Short mmCIF file of C-alpha atoms and ligand atoms in Angstrom, two decimals:
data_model
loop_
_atom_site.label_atom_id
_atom_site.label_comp_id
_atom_site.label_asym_id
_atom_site.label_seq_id
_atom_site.Cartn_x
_atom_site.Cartn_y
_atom_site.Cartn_z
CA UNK A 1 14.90 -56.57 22.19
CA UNK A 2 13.09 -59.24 23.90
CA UNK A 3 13.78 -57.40 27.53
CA UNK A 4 12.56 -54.20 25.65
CA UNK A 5 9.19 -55.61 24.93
CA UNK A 6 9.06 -57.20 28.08
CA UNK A 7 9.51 -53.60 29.87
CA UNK A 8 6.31 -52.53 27.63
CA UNK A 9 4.71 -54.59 28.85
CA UNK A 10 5.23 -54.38 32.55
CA UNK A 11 5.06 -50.28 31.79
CA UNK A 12 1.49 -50.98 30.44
CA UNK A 13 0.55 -53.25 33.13
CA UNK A 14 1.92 -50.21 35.83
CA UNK A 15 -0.17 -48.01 34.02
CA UNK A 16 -3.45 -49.80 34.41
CA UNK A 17 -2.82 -50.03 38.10
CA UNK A 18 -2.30 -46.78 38.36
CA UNK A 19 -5.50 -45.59 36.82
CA UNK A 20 -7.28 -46.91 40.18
CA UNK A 21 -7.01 -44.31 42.13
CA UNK A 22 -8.38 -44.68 45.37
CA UNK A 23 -10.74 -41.55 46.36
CA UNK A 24 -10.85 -42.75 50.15
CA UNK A 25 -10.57 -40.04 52.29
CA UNK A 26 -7.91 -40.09 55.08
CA UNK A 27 -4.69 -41.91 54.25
CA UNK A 28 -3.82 -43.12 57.58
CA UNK A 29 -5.88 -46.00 58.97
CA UNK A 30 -7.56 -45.53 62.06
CA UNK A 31 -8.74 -48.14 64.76
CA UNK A 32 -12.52 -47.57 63.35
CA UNK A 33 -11.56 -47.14 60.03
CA UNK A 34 -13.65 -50.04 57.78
CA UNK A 35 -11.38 -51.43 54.91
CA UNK A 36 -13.18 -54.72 54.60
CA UNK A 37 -17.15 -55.30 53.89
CA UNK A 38 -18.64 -58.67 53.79
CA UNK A 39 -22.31 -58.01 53.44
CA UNK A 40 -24.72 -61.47 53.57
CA UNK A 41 -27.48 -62.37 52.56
CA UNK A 42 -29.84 -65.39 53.92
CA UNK A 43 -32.06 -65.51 50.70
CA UNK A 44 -35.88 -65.33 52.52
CA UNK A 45 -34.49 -65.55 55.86
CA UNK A 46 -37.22 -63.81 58.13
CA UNK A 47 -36.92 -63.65 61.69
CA UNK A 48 -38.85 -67.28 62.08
CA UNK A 49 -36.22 -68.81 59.91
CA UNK A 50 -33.28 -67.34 62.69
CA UNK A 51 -35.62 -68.31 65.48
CA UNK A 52 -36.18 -71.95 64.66
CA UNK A 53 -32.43 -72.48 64.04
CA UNK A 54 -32.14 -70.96 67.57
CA UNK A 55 -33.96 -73.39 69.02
CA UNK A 56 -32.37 -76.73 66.85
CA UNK A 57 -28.88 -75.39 67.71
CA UNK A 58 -29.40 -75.19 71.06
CA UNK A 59 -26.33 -72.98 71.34
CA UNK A 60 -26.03 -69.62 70.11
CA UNK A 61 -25.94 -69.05 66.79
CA UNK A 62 -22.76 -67.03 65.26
CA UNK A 63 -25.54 -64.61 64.00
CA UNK A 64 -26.11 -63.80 67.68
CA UNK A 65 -22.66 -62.44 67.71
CA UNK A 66 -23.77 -59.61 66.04
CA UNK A 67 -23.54 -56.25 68.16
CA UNK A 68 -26.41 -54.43 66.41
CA UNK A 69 -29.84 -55.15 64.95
CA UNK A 70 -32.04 -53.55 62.83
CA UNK A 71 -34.90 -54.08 61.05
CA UNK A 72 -35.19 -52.80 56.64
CA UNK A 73 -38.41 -53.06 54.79
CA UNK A 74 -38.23 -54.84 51.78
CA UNK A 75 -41.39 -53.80 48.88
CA UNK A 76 -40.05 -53.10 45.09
CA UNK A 77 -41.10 -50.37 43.33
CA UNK A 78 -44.09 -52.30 41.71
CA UNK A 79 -44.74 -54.96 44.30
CA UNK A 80 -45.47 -55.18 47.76
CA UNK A 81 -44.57 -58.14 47.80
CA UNK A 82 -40.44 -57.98 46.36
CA UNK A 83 -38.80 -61.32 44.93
CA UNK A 84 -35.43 -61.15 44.53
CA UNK A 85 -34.45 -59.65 41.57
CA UNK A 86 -35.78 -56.36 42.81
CA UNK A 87 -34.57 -56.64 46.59
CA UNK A 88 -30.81 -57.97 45.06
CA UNK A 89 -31.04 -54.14 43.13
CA UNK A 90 -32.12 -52.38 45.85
CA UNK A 91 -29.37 -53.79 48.27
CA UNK A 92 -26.82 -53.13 45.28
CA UNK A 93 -27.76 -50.54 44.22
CA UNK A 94 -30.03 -48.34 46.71
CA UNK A 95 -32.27 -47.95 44.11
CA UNK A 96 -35.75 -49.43 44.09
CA UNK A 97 -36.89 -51.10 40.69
CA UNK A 98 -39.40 -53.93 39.32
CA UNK A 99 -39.64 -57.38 40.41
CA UNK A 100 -37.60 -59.60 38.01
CA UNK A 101 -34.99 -56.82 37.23
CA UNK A 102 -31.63 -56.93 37.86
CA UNK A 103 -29.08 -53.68 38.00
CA UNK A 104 -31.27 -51.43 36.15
CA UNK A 105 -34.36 -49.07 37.16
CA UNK A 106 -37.95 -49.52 35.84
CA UNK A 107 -36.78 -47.94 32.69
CA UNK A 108 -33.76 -50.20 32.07
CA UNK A 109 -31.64 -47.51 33.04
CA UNK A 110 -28.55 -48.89 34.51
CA UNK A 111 -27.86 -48.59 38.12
CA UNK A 112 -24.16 -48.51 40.02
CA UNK A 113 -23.96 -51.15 42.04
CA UNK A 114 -21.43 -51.32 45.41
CA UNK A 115 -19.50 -53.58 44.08
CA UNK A 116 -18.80 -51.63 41.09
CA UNK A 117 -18.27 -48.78 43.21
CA UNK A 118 -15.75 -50.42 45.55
CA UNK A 119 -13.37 -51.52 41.99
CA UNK A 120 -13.54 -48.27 41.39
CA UNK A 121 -11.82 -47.37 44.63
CA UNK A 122 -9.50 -50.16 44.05
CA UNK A 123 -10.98 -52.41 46.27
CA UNK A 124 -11.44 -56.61 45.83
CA UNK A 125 -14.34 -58.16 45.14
CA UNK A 126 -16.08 -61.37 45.63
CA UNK A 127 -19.74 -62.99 45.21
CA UNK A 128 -20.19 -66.16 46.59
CA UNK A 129 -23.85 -67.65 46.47
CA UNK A 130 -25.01 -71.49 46.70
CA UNK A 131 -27.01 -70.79 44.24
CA UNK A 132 -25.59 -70.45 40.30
CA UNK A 133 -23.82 -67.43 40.00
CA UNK A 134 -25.81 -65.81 37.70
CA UNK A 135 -29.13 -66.73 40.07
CA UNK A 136 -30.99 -63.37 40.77
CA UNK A 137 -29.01 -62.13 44.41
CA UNK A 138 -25.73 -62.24 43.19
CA UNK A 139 -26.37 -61.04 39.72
CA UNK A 140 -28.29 -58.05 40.87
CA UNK A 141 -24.46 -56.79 42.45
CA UNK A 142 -22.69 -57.10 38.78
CA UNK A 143 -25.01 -57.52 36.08
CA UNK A 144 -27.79 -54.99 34.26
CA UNK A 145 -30.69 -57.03 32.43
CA UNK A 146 -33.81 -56.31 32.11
CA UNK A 147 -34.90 -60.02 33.21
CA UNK A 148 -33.51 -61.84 35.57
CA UNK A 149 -34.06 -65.47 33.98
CA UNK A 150 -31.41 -63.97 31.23
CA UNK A 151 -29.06 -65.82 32.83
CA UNK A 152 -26.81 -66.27 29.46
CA UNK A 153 -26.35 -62.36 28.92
CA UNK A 154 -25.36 -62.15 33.06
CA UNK A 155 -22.78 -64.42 32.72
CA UNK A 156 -21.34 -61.94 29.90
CA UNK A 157 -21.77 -59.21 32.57
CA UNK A 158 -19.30 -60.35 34.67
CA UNK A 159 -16.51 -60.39 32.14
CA UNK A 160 -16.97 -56.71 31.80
CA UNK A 161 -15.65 -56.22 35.26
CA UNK A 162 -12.68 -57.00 37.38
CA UNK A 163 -13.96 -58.98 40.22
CA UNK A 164 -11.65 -61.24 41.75
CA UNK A 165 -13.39 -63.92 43.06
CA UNK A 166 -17.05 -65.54 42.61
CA UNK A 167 -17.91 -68.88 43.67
CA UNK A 168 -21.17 -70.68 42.80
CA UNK A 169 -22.98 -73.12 40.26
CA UNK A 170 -23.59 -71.98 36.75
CA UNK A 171 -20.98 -73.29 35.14
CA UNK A 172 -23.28 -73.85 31.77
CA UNK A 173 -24.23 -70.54 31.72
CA UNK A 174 -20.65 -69.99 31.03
CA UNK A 175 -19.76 -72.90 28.49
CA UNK A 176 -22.68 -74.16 27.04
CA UNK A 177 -24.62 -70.93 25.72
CA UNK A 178 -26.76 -70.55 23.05
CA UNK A 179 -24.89 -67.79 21.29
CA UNK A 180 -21.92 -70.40 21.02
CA UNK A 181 -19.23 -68.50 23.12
CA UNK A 182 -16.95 -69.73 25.48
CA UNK A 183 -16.74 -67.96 28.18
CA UNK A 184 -14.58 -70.13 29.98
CA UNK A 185 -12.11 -69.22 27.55
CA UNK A 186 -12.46 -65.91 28.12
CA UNK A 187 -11.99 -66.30 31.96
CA UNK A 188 -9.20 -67.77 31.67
CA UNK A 189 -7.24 -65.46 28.99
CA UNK A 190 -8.30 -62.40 32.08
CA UNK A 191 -6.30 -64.50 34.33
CA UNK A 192 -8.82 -66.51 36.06
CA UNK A 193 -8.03 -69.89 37.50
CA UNK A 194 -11.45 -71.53 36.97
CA UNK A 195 -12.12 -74.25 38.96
CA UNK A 196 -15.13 -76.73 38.67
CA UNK A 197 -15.60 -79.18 41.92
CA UNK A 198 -15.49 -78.56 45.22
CA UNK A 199 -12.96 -80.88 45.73
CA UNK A 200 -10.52 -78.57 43.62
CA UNK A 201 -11.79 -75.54 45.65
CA UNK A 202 -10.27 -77.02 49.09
CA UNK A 203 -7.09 -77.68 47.02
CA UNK A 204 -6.48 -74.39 45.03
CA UNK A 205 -3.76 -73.01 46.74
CA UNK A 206 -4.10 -68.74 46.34
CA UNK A 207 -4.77 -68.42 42.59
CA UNK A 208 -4.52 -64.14 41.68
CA UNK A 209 -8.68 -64.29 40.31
CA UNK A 210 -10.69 -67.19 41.02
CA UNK A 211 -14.04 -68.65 39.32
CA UNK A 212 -15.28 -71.42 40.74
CA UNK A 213 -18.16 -72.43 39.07
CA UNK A 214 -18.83 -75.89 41.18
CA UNK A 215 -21.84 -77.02 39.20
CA UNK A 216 -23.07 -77.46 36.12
CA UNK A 217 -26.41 -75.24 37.20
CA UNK A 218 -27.65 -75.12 40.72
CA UNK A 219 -26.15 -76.82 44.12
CA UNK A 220 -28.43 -79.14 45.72
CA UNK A 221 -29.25 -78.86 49.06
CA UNK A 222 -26.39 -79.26 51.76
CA UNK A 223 -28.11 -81.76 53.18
CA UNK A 224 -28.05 -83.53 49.45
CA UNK A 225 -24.63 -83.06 48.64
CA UNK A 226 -23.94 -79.93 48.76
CA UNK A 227 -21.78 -80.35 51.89
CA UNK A 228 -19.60 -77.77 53.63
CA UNK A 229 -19.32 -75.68 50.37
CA UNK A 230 -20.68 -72.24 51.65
CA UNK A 231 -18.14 -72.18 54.58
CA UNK A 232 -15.32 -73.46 52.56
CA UNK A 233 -15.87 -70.77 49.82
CA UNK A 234 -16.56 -68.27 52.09
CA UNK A 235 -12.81 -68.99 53.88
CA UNK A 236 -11.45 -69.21 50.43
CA UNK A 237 -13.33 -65.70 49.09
CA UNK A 238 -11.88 -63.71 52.25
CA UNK A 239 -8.46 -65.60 52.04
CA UNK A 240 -8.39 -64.22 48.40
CA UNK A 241 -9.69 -61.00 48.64
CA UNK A 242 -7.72 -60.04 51.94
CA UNK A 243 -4.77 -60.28 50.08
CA UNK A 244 -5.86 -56.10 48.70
CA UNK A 245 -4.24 -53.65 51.30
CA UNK A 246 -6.88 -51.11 50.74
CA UNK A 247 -9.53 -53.61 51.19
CA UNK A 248 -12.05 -55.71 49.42
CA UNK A 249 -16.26 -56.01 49.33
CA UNK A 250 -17.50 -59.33 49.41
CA UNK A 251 -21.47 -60.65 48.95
CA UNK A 252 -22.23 -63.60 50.34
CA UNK A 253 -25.35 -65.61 49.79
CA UNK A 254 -27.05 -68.59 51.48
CA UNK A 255 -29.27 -69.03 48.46
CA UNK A 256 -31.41 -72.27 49.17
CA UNK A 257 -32.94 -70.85 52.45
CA UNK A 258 -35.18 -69.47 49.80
CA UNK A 259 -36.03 -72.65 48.04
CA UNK A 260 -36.80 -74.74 50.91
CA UNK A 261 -39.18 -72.28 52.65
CA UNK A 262 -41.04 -72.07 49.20
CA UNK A 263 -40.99 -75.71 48.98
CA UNK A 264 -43.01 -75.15 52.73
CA UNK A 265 -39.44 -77.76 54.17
CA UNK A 266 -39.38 -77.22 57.59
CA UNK A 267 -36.19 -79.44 58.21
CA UNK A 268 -34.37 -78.08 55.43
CA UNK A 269 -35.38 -74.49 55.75
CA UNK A 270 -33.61 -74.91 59.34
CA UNK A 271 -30.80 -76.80 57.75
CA UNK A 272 -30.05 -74.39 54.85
CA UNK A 273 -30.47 -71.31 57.72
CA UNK A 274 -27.79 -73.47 60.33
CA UNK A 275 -25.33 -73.53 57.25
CA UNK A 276 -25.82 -69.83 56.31
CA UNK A 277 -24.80 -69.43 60.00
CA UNK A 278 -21.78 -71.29 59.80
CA UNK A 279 -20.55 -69.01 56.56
CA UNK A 280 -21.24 -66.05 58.99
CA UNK A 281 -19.47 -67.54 62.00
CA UNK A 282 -16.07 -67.75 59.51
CA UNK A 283 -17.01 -63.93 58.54
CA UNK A 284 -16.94 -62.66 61.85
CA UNK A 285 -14.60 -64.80 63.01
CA UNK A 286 -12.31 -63.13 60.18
CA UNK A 287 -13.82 -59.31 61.47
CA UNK A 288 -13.14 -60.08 64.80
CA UNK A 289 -9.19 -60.92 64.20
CA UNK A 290 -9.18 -57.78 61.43
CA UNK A 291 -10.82 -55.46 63.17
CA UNK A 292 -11.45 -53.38 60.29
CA UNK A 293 -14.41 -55.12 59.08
CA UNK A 294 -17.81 -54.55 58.74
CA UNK A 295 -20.20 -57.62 58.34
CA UNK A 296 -23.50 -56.87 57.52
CA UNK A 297 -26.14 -59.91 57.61
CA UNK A 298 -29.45 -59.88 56.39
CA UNK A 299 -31.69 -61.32 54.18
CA UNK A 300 -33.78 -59.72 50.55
CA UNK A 301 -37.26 -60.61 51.80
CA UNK A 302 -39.21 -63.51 54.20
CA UNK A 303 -40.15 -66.53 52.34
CA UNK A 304 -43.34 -68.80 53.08
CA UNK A 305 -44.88 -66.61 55.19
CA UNK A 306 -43.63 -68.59 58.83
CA UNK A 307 -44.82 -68.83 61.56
CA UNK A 308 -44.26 -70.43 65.04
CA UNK A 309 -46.85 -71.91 66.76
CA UNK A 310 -45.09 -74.29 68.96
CA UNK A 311 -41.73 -76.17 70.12
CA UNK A 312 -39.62 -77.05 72.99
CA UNK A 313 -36.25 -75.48 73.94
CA UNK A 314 -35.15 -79.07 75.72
CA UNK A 315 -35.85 -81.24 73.49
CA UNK A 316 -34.55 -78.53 70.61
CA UNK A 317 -38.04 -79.02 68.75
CA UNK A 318 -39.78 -76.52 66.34
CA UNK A 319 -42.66 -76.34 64.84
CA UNK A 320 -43.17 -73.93 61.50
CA UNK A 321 -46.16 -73.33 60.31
CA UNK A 322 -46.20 -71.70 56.01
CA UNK A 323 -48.88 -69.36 55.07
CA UNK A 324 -47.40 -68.92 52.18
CA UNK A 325 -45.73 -70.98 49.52
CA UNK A 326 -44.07 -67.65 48.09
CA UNK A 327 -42.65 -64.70 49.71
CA UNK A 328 -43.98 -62.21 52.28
CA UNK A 329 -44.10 -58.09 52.76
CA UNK A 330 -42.83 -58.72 56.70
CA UNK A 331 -39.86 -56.91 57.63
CA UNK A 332 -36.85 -58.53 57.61
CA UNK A 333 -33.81 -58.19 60.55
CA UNK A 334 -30.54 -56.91 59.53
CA UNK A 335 -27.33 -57.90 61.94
CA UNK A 336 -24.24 -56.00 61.90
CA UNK A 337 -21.11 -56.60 63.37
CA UNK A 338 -17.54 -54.25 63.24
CA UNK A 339 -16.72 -50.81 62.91
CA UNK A 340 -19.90 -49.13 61.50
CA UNK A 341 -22.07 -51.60 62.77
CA UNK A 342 -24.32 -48.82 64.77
CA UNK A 343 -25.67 -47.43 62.15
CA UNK A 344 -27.62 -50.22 61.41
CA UNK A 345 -30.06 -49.88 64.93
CA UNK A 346 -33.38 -48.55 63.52
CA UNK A 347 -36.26 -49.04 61.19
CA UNK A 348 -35.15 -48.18 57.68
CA UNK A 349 -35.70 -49.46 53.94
CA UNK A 350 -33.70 -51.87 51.99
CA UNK A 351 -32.69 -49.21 50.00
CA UNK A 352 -30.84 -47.64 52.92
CA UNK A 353 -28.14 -50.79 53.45
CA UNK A 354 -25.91 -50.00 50.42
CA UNK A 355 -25.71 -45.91 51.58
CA UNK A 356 -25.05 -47.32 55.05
CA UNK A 357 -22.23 -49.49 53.69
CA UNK A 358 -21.11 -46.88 51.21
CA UNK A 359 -21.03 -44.74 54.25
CA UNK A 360 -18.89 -47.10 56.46
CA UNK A 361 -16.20 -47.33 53.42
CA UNK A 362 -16.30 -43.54 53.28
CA UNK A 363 -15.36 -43.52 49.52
CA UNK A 364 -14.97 -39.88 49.04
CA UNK A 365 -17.31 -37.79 46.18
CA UNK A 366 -18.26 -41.36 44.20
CA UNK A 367 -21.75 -42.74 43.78
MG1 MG B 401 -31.16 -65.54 45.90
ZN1 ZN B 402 -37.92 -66.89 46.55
#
């Protein structure tokens, strides 16, 4: 009786597998076939944020690995001037929609986003941002609210999907919520291992779903603790994720590039844009071995308006100058690196990245 119910059970379990059916086209995998996505995003990285890391490095940056460029324009459909609430949606999405809205239209309509799209071909998933989890970029590619300061009802949002792996701060969003629910709880009973320090990141050996929710609500700055995290939980996403044989989409964000740029930082701004560049040297790195990857780097929108007015290669020097203590219309580069990566040469909108990457997974008759 016991080994009856236990057959039940593993029938039920087959069944849900099987009702992800894979609408790929082509069965056989070809040398330029892309099974892997890891798009990133420097939060208000412009080109003078890339630049003056450049020039501190003073050795090429892993984002110069990239074999293509582009450039996207970045204005939401009531602003200009986007934050990024509206340019998370429109790289989710491909869908332009309000400043301050996450996953839906104007009208609160719901949008699809790409990583919902890539479940639904039975691909992994991952978010990783070093920002809270539920911060604007990374909620706008699994949650639908209205605002994005409800950061409470995002956190709900991703318990109605089957991502595999997200790695952030938030962690009160999760367990200390006004409505009383523990959503820890819940992560757990769906077979998360949920994990709570970067310490116990670098030790978690291969758990099946992982949320890491490091702190209690945002990271600080790496250079104020924050440490290696992004490249650790980067290595640890892919690791996870590249365990799917038909492939996996993974977000990646360097949040605090943002931050510090508002905050008119110039050390930090470069700090915060070197680290980002580390998380993308460990991305390609991965592509490169693969060779069925597409990385995609870009950023949502400039932020403080930069400019460079001065510096000195030798002496690795740099001086920024903010016009700005908010964001800016500029356009914003795009780097691409993999199978697929061409069609990212060109002048296009930010609305255009998520077709292009849709495109590159060639998931056949879905939107
Ligand atoms: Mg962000
Ligand atoms: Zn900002």
């Amino acid at each position: 009786m016991k080994n009856g119910i236990k057959l039940f059970v593993l029938l039920i379990a087959g069944a849900t597998v099987v009702s992800c059916s894979p609408s790929r086209m082509g069965a056989s995998q070809t040398d330029n076939e892309v099974r892997n996505v890891i798009l990133m995003i420097g939060d208000g990285m412009g080109l003078p944020h890339v630049n003056a890391a450049m020039t501190v490095a003073g050795v090429p940056l892993n984002i110069q690995r990239a074999e293509v460029t582009g450039l996207q324009t970045s204005h939401s459909a009531d602003n200009y001037v986007t934050d990024s609430a509206a340019a998370g949606t429109a790289l989710s999405t491909g869908k332009k929609t309000n400043n301050g809205m996450i996953g839906v239209d104007p009208h609160e309509n719901r949008l699809k986003t790409i990583l919902e799209i890539a479940e639904e071909n039975c691909l992994a998933t991952g978010l990783v941002a070093t920002a809270s989890i539920t911060h604007a970029t990374p909620a706008a590619f699994i949650a639908h609210q209205a605002s994005r300061s409800s950061y409470e009802d995002i956190a709900r949002d991703f318990l109605r999907t089957d991502i595999d792996v997200f790695i952030g701060g938030g962690y009160d969003h999760f367990a200390k919520r006004a409505d009383g629910l523990n959503l820890i709880d819940s992560l757990t009973a769906k077979g998360y291992e949920v994990i709570t320090s970067a310490e116990a990141l670098k030790n978690s050996v291969f758990p099946m779903k992982l949320a890491a929710l490091l702190y209690p609500d945002q990271p600080p700055y790496r250079l104020q603790g924050r440490g290696d995290m992004l490249y650790e939980a980067t290595r640890k996403a892919i690791d996870i994720l590249n365990r799917n044989r038909k492939g996996f989409f993974l977000m990646i964000e360097g949040s605090q590039i943002d931050w510090a740029a508002h905050a008119n930082d110039a050390e930090i701004t470069i700090d915060e844009t070197l680290d980002f560049d580390r998380a993308v040297g460990a991305a390609i790195d991965f592509a490169k071995a693969d060779g069925n990857t597409l990385v995609v780097i870009t950023a949502d929108h400039e932020t403080g308006g930069v400019t460079i007015l001065g510096g000195d290669i030798k002496s690795k020097q740099v001086q920024l100058n903010f016009s700005t203590t908010s964001h800016s219309a500029v356009m914003i580069p795009v780097y691409a690196y993999g199978p697929g990566a061409e069609n990212f040469t060109g002048i296009y909108d930010n609305t255009d990245v998520p077709k292009k990457i849709l495109k590159a997974f060639s998931f056949d008759g879905k939107k």
